[in-house]
PDB file of N, CA and C in Angstrom:
ATOM      1  N   MET A   1      -7.165  -6.523  14.170  1.00 87.00           N
ATOM      2  CA  MET A   1      -6.666  -6.030  13.363  1.00 87.00           C
ATOM      3  C   MET A   1      -6.739  -6.754  11.655  1.00 87.00           C
ATOM      4  N   LEU A   2      -7.575  -8.566  11.427  1.00 87.00           N
ATOM      5  CA  LEU A   2      -7.830  -7.989  10.991  1.00 87.00           C
ATOM      6  C   LEU A   2      -9.620  -7.929  10.020  1.00 87.00           C
ATOM      7  N   ARG A   3     -10.059  -6.857  11.134  1.00 85.00           N
ATOM      8  CA  ARG A   3     -10.497  -6.169  10.341  1.00 85.00           C
ATOM      9  C   ARG A   3      -9.709  -5.489   9.197  1.00 85.00           C
ATOM     10  N   TYR A   4      -9.125  -4.593   9.916  1.00 84.00           N
ATOM     11  CA  TYR A   4      -8.768  -3.227   9.380  1.00 84.00           C
ATOM     12  C   TYR A   4      -7.296  -4.345   7.550  1.00 84.00           C
ATOM     13  N   THR A   5      -7.007  -6.011   8.820  1.00 85.00           N
ATOM     14  CA  THR A   5      -5.831  -6.239   7.012  1.00 85.00           C
ATOM     15  C   THR A   5      -6.788  -6.577   5.871  1.00 85.00           C
ATOM     16  N   SER A   6      -7.998  -7.049   5.999  1.00 84.00           N
ATOM     17  CA  SER A   6      -8.967  -8.354   5.298  1.00 84.00           C
ATOM     18  C   SER A   6      -9.513  -6.490   4.180  1.00 84.00           C
ATOM     19  N   GLU A   7      -9.646  -4.801   4.777  1.00 83.00           N
ATOM     20  CA  GLU A   7     -10.127  -3.911   3.419  1.00 83.00           C
ATOM     21  C   GLU A   7      -8.779  -3.957   3.283  1.00 83.00           C
ATOM     22  N   ALA A   8      -7.384  -3.962   3.466  1.00 87.00           N
ATOM     23  CA  ALA A   8      -6.553  -3.190   2.919  1.00 87.00           C
ATOM     24  C   ALA A   8      -6.318  -4.442   1.735  1.00 87.00           C
ATOM     25  N   ALA A   9      -6.451  -4.813   1.801  1.00 89.00           N
ATOM     26  CA  ALA A   9      -5.687  -6.819   0.382  1.00 89.00           C
ATOM     27  C   ALA A   9      -5.871  -5.508  -0.514  1.00 89.00           C
ATOM     28  N   PHE A  10      -6.735  -5.882  -0.694  1.00 90.00           N
ATOM     29  CA  PHE A  10      -7.765  -5.685  -2.387  1.00 90.00           C
ATOM     30  C   PHE A  10      -6.778  -4.961  -2.679  1.00 90.00           C
ATOM     31  N   PRO A  11      -6.850  -3.064  -2.262  1.00 90.00           N
ATOM     32  CA  PRO A  11      -5.861  -1.287  -2.638  1.00 90.00           C
ATOM     33  C   PRO A  11      -4.943  -1.908  -2.890  1.00 90.00           C
ATOM     34  N   VAL A  12      -3.775  -2.714  -0.795  1.00 92.00           N
ATOM     35  CA  VAL A  12      -2.138  -2.817  -1.760  1.00 92.00           C
ATOM     36  C   VAL A  12      -2.289  -3.670  -2.215  1.00 92.00           C
ATOM     37  N   TYR A  13      -2.860  -5.043  -3.170  1.00 93.00           N
ATOM     38  CA  TYR A  13      -2.536  -5.450  -4.484  1.00 93.00           C
ATOM     39  C   TYR A  13      -2.114  -4.706  -5.309  1.00 93.00           C
ATOM     40  N   ILE A  14      -3.146  -4.143  -5.488  1.00 92.00           N
ATOM     41  CA  ILE A  14      -3.487  -3.607  -7.223  1.00 92.00           C
ATOM     42  C   ILE A  14      -2.267  -2.753  -6.660  1.00 92.00           C
ATOM     43  N   VAL A  15      -1.994  -1.749  -5.891  1.00 93.00           N
ATOM     44  CA  VAL A  15      -1.031  -0.144  -5.662  1.00 93.00           C
ATOM     45  C   VAL A  15       0.271  -1.063  -5.882  1.00 93.00           C
ATOM     46  N   HIS A  16       0.639  -2.368  -5.859  1.00 94.00           N
ATOM     47  CA  HIS A  16       2.389  -2.512  -5.013  1.00 94.00           C
ATOM     48  C   HIS A  16       2.857  -3.086  -6.737  1.00 94.00           C
ATOM     49  N   GLN A  17       2.306  -3.885  -7.439  1.00 93.00           N
ATOM     50  CA  GLN A  17       2.726  -3.401  -8.378  1.00 93.00           C
ATOM     51  C   GLN A  17       4.161  -2.374  -8.975  1.00 93.00           C
ATOM     52  N   THR A  18       2.390  -2.159  -9.179  1.00 95.00           N
ATOM     53  CA  THR A  18       3.116  -0.001  -9.458  1.00 95.00           C
ATOM     54  C   THR A  18       4.476   0.117  -8.893  1.00 95.00           C
ATOM     55  N   VAL A  19       4.195   0.067  -8.156  1.00 96.00           N
ATOM     56  CA  VAL A  19       5.608   0.566  -7.065  1.00 96.00           C
ATOM     57  C   VAL A  19       6.451  -0.567  -7.092  1.00 96.00           C
ATOM     58  N   ILE A  20       6.980  -1.649  -6.818  1.00 96.00           N
ATOM     59  CA  ILE A  20       7.782  -2.537  -6.911  1.00 96.00           C
ATOM     60  C   ILE A  20       8.570  -2.625  -8.914  1.00 96.00           C
ATOM     61  N   VAL A  21       7.544  -2.126  -9.398  1.00 96.00           N
ATOM     62  CA  VAL A  21       8.155  -1.378 -10.968  1.00 96.00           C
ATOM     63  C   VAL A  21       8.662  -0.554 -11.150  1.00 96.00           C
ATOM     64  N   GLY A  22       8.005   0.034 -10.464  1.00 96.00           N
ATOM     65  CA  GLY A  22       9.294   1.829  -9.868  1.00 96.00           C
ATOM     66  C   GLY A  22      10.004   2.224  -8.887  1.00 96.00           C
ATOM     67  N   ILE A  23      10.571   0.651  -7.857  1.00 96.00           N
ATOM     68  CA  ILE A  23      12.104   0.309  -6.751  1.00 96.00           C
ATOM     69  C   ILE A  23      12.739   0.212  -8.037  1.00 96.00           C
ATOM     70  N   ALA A  24      11.941  -1.356  -8.315  1.00 94.00           N
ATOM     71  CA  ALA A  24      12.664  -2.090  -9.211  1.00 94.00           C
ATOM     72  C   ALA A  24      13.829  -1.496 -10.606  1.00 94.00           C
ATOM     73  N   TYR A  25      13.377  -0.792 -11.023  1.00 95.00           N
ATOM     74  CA  TYR A  25      13.770   0.040 -12.210  1.00 95.00           C
ATOM     75  C   TYR A  25      15.173   0.605 -11.454  1.00 95.00           C
ATOM     76  N   VAL A  26      15.038   1.784 -10.329  1.00 95.00           N
ATOM     77  CA  VAL A  26      15.141   2.233  -9.632  1.00 95.00           C
ATOM     78  C   VAL A  26      16.539   1.020  -9.453  1.00 95.00           C
ATOM     79  N   VAL A  27      16.651   0.590  -9.148  1.00 95.00           N
ATOM     80  CA  VAL A  27      17.473  -0.250  -8.028  1.00 95.00           C
ATOM     81  C   VAL A  27      18.499  -1.194  -8.780  1.00 95.00           C
ATOM     82  N   VAL A  28      17.802  -1.448  -9.713  1.00 93.00           N
ATOM     83  CA  VAL A  28      19.165  -2.602 -11.039  1.00 93.00           C
ATOM     84  C   VAL A  28      19.081  -1.500 -11.361  1.00 93.00           C
ATOM     85  N   GLY A  29      19.653  -0.500 -11.178  1.00 93.00           N
ATOM     86  CA  GLY A  29      21.094   0.102 -11.556  1.00 93.00           C
ATOM     87  C   GLY A  29      22.412  -0.236 -10.850  1.00 93.00           C
ATOM     88  N   TRP A  30      21.687  -0.484  -9.329  1.00 94.00           N
ATOM     89  CA  TRP A  30      22.811   0.104  -8.539  1.00 94.00           C
ATOM     90  C   TRP A  30      24.224  -1.325  -8.071  1.00 94.00           C
ATOM     91  N   ASP A  31      24.879  -0.692  -8.083  1.00 95.00           N
ATOM     92  CA  ASP A  31      26.833  -1.152  -8.026  1.00 95.00           C
ATOM     93  C   ASP A  31      26.366  -2.410  -6.951  1.00 95.00           C
ATOM     94  N   MET A  32      25.677  -3.437  -7.096  1.00 94.00           N
ATOM     95  CA  MET A  32      25.577  -3.474  -5.184  1.00 94.00           C
ATOM     96  C   MET A  32      24.364  -5.474  -6.112  1.00 94.00           C
ATOM     97  N   ARG A  33      25.224  -6.545  -4.593  1.00 95.00           N
ATOM     98  CA  ARG A  33      25.027  -7.571  -5.591  1.00 95.00           C
ATOM     99  C   ARG A  33      23.266  -7.637  -5.733  1.00 95.00           C
ATOM    100  N   VAL A  34      22.565  -9.036  -5.942  1.00 95.00           N
ATOM    101  CA  VAL A  34      20.993  -9.352  -5.684  1.00 95.00           C
ATOM    102  C   VAL A  34      20.980  -9.814  -4.604  1.00 95.00           C
ATOM    103  N   TRP A  35      21.488 -10.128  -3.320  1.00 96.00           N
ATOM    104  CA  TRP A  35      20.256 -10.232  -2.834  1.00 96.00           C
ATOM    105  C   TRP A  35      19.865  -7.968  -1.780  1.00 96.00           C
ATOM    106  N   PRO A  36      20.915  -7.642  -1.731  1.00 96.00           N
ATOM    107  CA  PRO A  36      20.360  -6.275  -0.904  1.00 96.00           C
ATOM    108  C   PRO A  36      19.152  -6.035  -2.064  1.00 96.00           C
ATOM    109  N   LYS A  37      20.378  -6.186  -3.378  1.00 96.00           N
ATOM    110  CA  LYS A  37      18.676  -5.145  -4.470  1.00 96.00           C
ATOM    111  C   LYS A  37      17.161  -6.530  -3.714  1.00 96.00           C
ATOM    112  N   PHE A  38      16.970  -7.061  -3.969  1.00 95.00           N
ATOM    113  CA  PHE A  38      16.419  -7.531  -3.552  1.00 95.00           C
ATOM    114  C   PHE A  38      15.728  -7.223  -2.251  1.00 95.00           C
ATOM    115  N   ALA A  39      16.797  -7.178  -0.757  1.00 96.00           N
ATOM    116  CA  ALA A  39      15.687  -6.549  -0.297  1.00 96.00           C
ATOM    117  C   ALA A  39      14.868  -5.447  -0.338  1.00 96.00           C
ATOM    118  N   ILE A  40      15.923  -3.871  -0.820  1.00 96.00           N
ATOM    119  CA  ILE A  40      16.152  -3.479  -0.916  1.00 96.00           C
ATOM    120  C   ILE A  40      14.343  -3.145  -1.643  1.00 96.00           C
ATOM    121  N   ALA A  41      13.922  -4.066  -2.532  1.00 95.00           N
ATOM    122  CA  ALA A  41      13.236  -3.447  -3.538  1.00 95.00           C
ATOM    123  C   ALA A  41      11.258  -4.616  -2.834  1.00 95.00           C
ATOM    124  N   MET A  42      11.682  -5.732  -1.406  1.00 95.00           N
ATOM    125  CA  MET A  42      11.469  -6.414  -1.005  1.00 95.00           C
ATOM    126  C   MET A  42      10.558  -5.146   0.026  1.00 95.00           C
ATOM    127  N   LEU A  43      10.922  -4.463   0.696  1.00 96.00           N
ATOM    128  CA  LEU A  43      11.675  -3.854   1.925  1.00 96.00           C
ATOM    129  C   LEU A  43      10.416  -2.358   1.615  1.00 96.00           C
ATOM    130  N   GLY A  44      11.258  -2.057   0.766  1.00 96.00           N
ATOM    131  CA  GLY A  44      10.085  -0.730   0.374  1.00 96.00           C
ATOM    132  C   GLY A  44       9.427  -0.383  -0.448  1.00 96.00           C
ATOM    133  N   SER A  45       9.355  -2.000  -1.590  1.00 96.00           N
ATOM    134  CA  SER A  45       7.191  -1.469  -1.962  1.00 96.00           C
ATOM    135  C   SER A  45       6.422  -1.703  -0.406  1.00 96.00           C
ATOM    136  N   PHE A  46       7.021  -2.582   0.796  1.00 95.00           N
ATOM    137  CA  PHE A  46       5.869  -3.423   0.660  1.00 95.00           C
ATOM    138  C   PHE A  46       5.730  -1.766   1.652  1.00 95.00           C
ATOM    139  N   ALA A  47       6.689  -0.928   2.193  1.00 96.00           N
ATOM    140  CA  ALA A  47       6.784  -0.432   3.045  1.00 96.00           C
ATOM    141  C   ALA A  47       5.567   1.054   1.975  1.00 96.00           C
ATOM    142  N   ILE A  48       6.035   1.894   1.005  1.00 96.00           N
ATOM    143  CA  ILE A  48       5.082   2.516   0.175  1.00 96.00           C
ATOM    144  C   ILE A  48       4.122   2.221   0.487  1.00 96.00           C
ATOM    145  N   SER A  49       3.838   1.079   0.065  1.00 95.00           N
ATOM    146  CA  SER A  49       2.539  -0.360  -0.482  1.00 95.00           C
ATOM    147  C   SER A  49       1.664  -0.025   0.436  1.00 95.00           C
ATOM    148  N   LEU A  50       1.594  -0.506   1.517  1.00 94.00           N
ATOM    149  CA  LEU A  50       0.948   0.172   2.714  1.00 94.00           C
ATOM    150  C   LEU A  50       1.064   1.340   2.896  1.00 94.00           C
ATOM    151  N   GLY A  51       2.530   2.082   3.201  1.00 94.00           N
ATOM    152  CA  GLY A  51       2.049   4.086   2.749  1.00 94.00           C
ATOM    153  C   GLY A  51       0.581   4.321   2.183  1.00 94.00           C
ATOM    154  N   LEU A  52       0.963   4.413   1.176  1.00 93.00           N
ATOM    155  CA  LEU A  52      -0.417   4.587   0.162  1.00 93.00           C
ATOM    156  C   LEU A  52      -1.371   4.098   0.694  1.00 93.00           C
ATOM    157  N   TYR A  53      -1.756   2.340   1.542  1.00 91.00           N
ATOM    158  CA  TYR A  53      -2.255   2.494   1.904  1.00 91.00           C
ATOM    159  C   TYR A  53      -3.392   3.145   2.472  1.00 91.00           C
ATOM    160  N   GLU A  54      -2.168   3.420   2.914  1.00 90.00           N
ATOM    161  CA  GLU A  54      -2.661   4.536   4.862  1.00 90.00           C
ATOM    162  C   GLU A  54      -3.343   5.688   5.304  1.00 90.00           C
ATOM    163  N   TYR A  55      -1.903   6.570   3.736  1.00 92.00           N
ATOM    164  CA  TYR A  55      -2.451   7.868   3.831  1.00 92.00           C
ATOM    165  C   TYR A  55      -2.855   8.515   2.372  1.00 92.00           C
ATOM    166  N   VAL A  56      -2.623   7.583   1.613  1.00 89.00           N
ATOM    167  CA  VAL A  56      -3.999   8.429   0.789  1.00 89.00           C
ATOM    168  C   VAL A  56      -5.195   8.189   0.174  1.00 89.00           C
ATOM    169  N   ILE A  57      -5.589   6.489   0.407  1.00 90.00           N
ATOM    170  CA  ILE A  57      -6.529   5.552  -0.038  1.00 90.00           C
ATOM    171  C   ILE A  57      -7.735   4.942   1.175  1.00 90.00           C
ATOM    172  N   ARG A  58      -7.043   5.281   2.078  1.00 87.00           N
ATOM    173  CA  ARG A  58      -7.823   4.564   3.102  1.00 87.00           C
ATOM    174  C   ARG A  58      -8.982   6.275   3.164  1.00 87.00           C
ATOM    175  N   ARG A  59      -8.094   7.062   3.178  1.00 86.00           N
ATOM    176  CA  ARG A  59      -8.946   8.402   4.061  1.00 86.00           C
ATOM    177  C   ARG A  59      -9.768   9.260   3.766  1.00 86.00           C
ATOM    178  N   THR A  60      -9.844   8.617   2.062  1.00 85.00           N
ATOM    179  CA  THR A  60     -10.848  10.071   0.952  1.00 85.00           C
ATOM    180  C   THR A  60     -11.438   9.021   0.079  1.00 85.00           C
ATOM    181  N   ASP A  61     -13.334   9.684   0.632  1.00 85.00           N
ATOM    182  CA  ASP A  61     -14.246   8.691   0.009  1.00 85.00           C
ATOM    183  C   ASP A  61     -13.784   8.678  -1.605  1.00 85.00           C
ATOM    184  N   ALA A  62     -13.039   9.379  -2.399  1.00 87.00           N
ATOM    185  CA  ALA A  62     -13.420   9.584  -3.860  1.00 87.00           C
ATOM    186  C   ALA A  62     -12.329   7.777  -3.678  1.00 87.00           C
ATOM    187  N   THR A  63     -10.980   8.268  -3.654  1.00 87.00           N
ATOM    188  CA  THR A  63     -10.381   6.539  -3.699  1.00 87.00           C
ATOM    189  C   THR A  63     -10.998   5.439  -3.400  1.00 87.00           C
ATOM    190  N   ARG A  64     -11.779   5.550  -2.135  1.00 88.00           N
ATOM    191  CA  ARG A  64     -11.819   4.172  -1.579  1.00 88.00           C
ATOM    192  C   ARG A  64     -13.357   4.182  -2.604  1.00 88.00           C
ATOM    193  N   PHE A  65     -13.891   4.734  -3.169  1.00 87.00           N
ATOM    194  CA  PHE A  65     -14.694   4.390  -4.140  1.00 87.00           C
ATOM    195  C   PHE A  65     -14.310   4.180  -5.369  1.00 87.00           C
ATOM    196  N   LEU A  66     -12.911   4.801  -5.954  1.00 87.00           N
ATOM    197  CA  LEU A  66     -12.455   3.628  -6.975  1.00 87.00           C
ATOM    198  C   LEU A  66     -11.360   2.550  -6.538  1.00 87.00           C
ATOM    199  N   PHE A  67     -11.380   2.383  -5.653  1.00 87.00           N
ATOM    200  CA  PHE A  67     -11.146   0.878  -5.031  1.00 87.00           C
ATOM    201  C   PHE A  67     -11.854  -0.520  -4.146  1.00 87.00           C
ATOM    202  N   GLY A  68     -13.337   0.140  -4.599  1.00 86.00           N
ATOM    203  CA  GLY A  68     -14.024  -0.464  -4.589  1.00 86.00           C
ATOM    204  C   GLY A  68     -14.127  -0.803  -2.919  1.00 86.00           C
ATOM    205  N   MET A  69     -13.851   0.085  -2.212  1.00 84.00           N
ATOM    206  CA  MET A  69     -14.275  -0.197  -0.628  1.00 84.00           C
ATOM    207  C   MET A  69     -15.263   0.905   0.018  1.00 84.00           C
ATOM    208  N   ARG A  70     -16.038   0.795   0.845  1.00 82.00           N
ATOM    209  CA  ARG A  70     -17.364   1.586   1.558  1.00 82.00           C
ATOM    210  C   ARG A  70     -16.921   2.319   1.578  1.00 82.00           C
ATOM    211  N   HIS A  71     -17.903   3.234   1.823  1.00 80.00           N
ATOM    212  CA  HIS A  71     -17.593   4.870   1.933  1.00 80.00           C
ATOM    213  C   HIS A  71     -17.145   4.244   4.133  1.00 80.00           C
ATOM    214  N   ARG A  72     -16.501   5.807   4.216  1.00 74.00           N
ATOM    215  CA  ARG A  72     -15.696   6.208   6.363  1.00 74.00           C
ATOM    216  C   ARG A  72     -17.398   5.634   6.400  1.00 74.00           C
ATOM    217  N   PRO A  73     -17.134   4.708   7.645  1.00 67.00           N
ATOM    218  CA  PRO A  73     -18.622   5.141   8.188  1.00 67.00           C
ATOM    219  C   PRO A  73     -17.902   6.883   9.732  1.00 67.00           C
ATOM    220  N   LEU A  74     -18.783   7.735  10.163  1.00 65.00           N
ATOM    221  CA  LEU A  74     -19.252   8.501  10.421  1.00 65.00           C
ATOM    222  C   LEU A  74     -18.505   8.859  11.584  1.00 65.00           C
ATOM    223  N   GLU A  75     -17.704  10.156  12.430  1.00 63.00           N
ATOM    224  CA  GLU A  75     -17.113   9.937  13.188  1.00 63.00           C
ATOM    225  C   GLU A  75     -18.415  10.566  14.217  1.00 63.00           C
ATOM    226  N   ARG A  76     -17.877   9.588  15.542  1.00 57.00           N
ATOM    227  CA  ARG A  76     -18.627   9.777  16.555  1.00 57.00           C
ATOM    228  C   ARG A  76     -18.618  10.653  17.559  1.00 57.00           C
ATOM    229  N   VAL A  77     -19.269  12.184  17.752  1.00 54.00           N
ATOM    230  CA  VAL A  77     -19.353  13.579  18.546  1.00 54.00           C
ATOM    231  C   VAL A  77     -19.156  13.011  19.660  1.00 54.00           C
ATOM    232  N   ARG A  78     -18.886  13.252  20.417  1.00 58.00           N
ATOM    233  CA  ARG A  78     -18.650  13.128  22.127  1.00 58.00           C
ATOM    234  C   ARG A  78     -19.000  14.702  22.405  1.00 58.00           C
TER     235      ARG A  78
END
């Protein structure tokens, strides 16, 4: 778990601000109290940032290079 989170820290840090701004742009206009808006923005940005890391950034060598990550280790064939 430590290896995964240490590798994910920088890419998630870079991506999360854009995600927060995008979610907040949509959520601020809703007719709702502040705390539910905050919770939606916080949980949504957490989920989307980790999802982008896991399914977009981590899976391809080009995006790994753009975020300063090492190449993926070669898969061992049994």
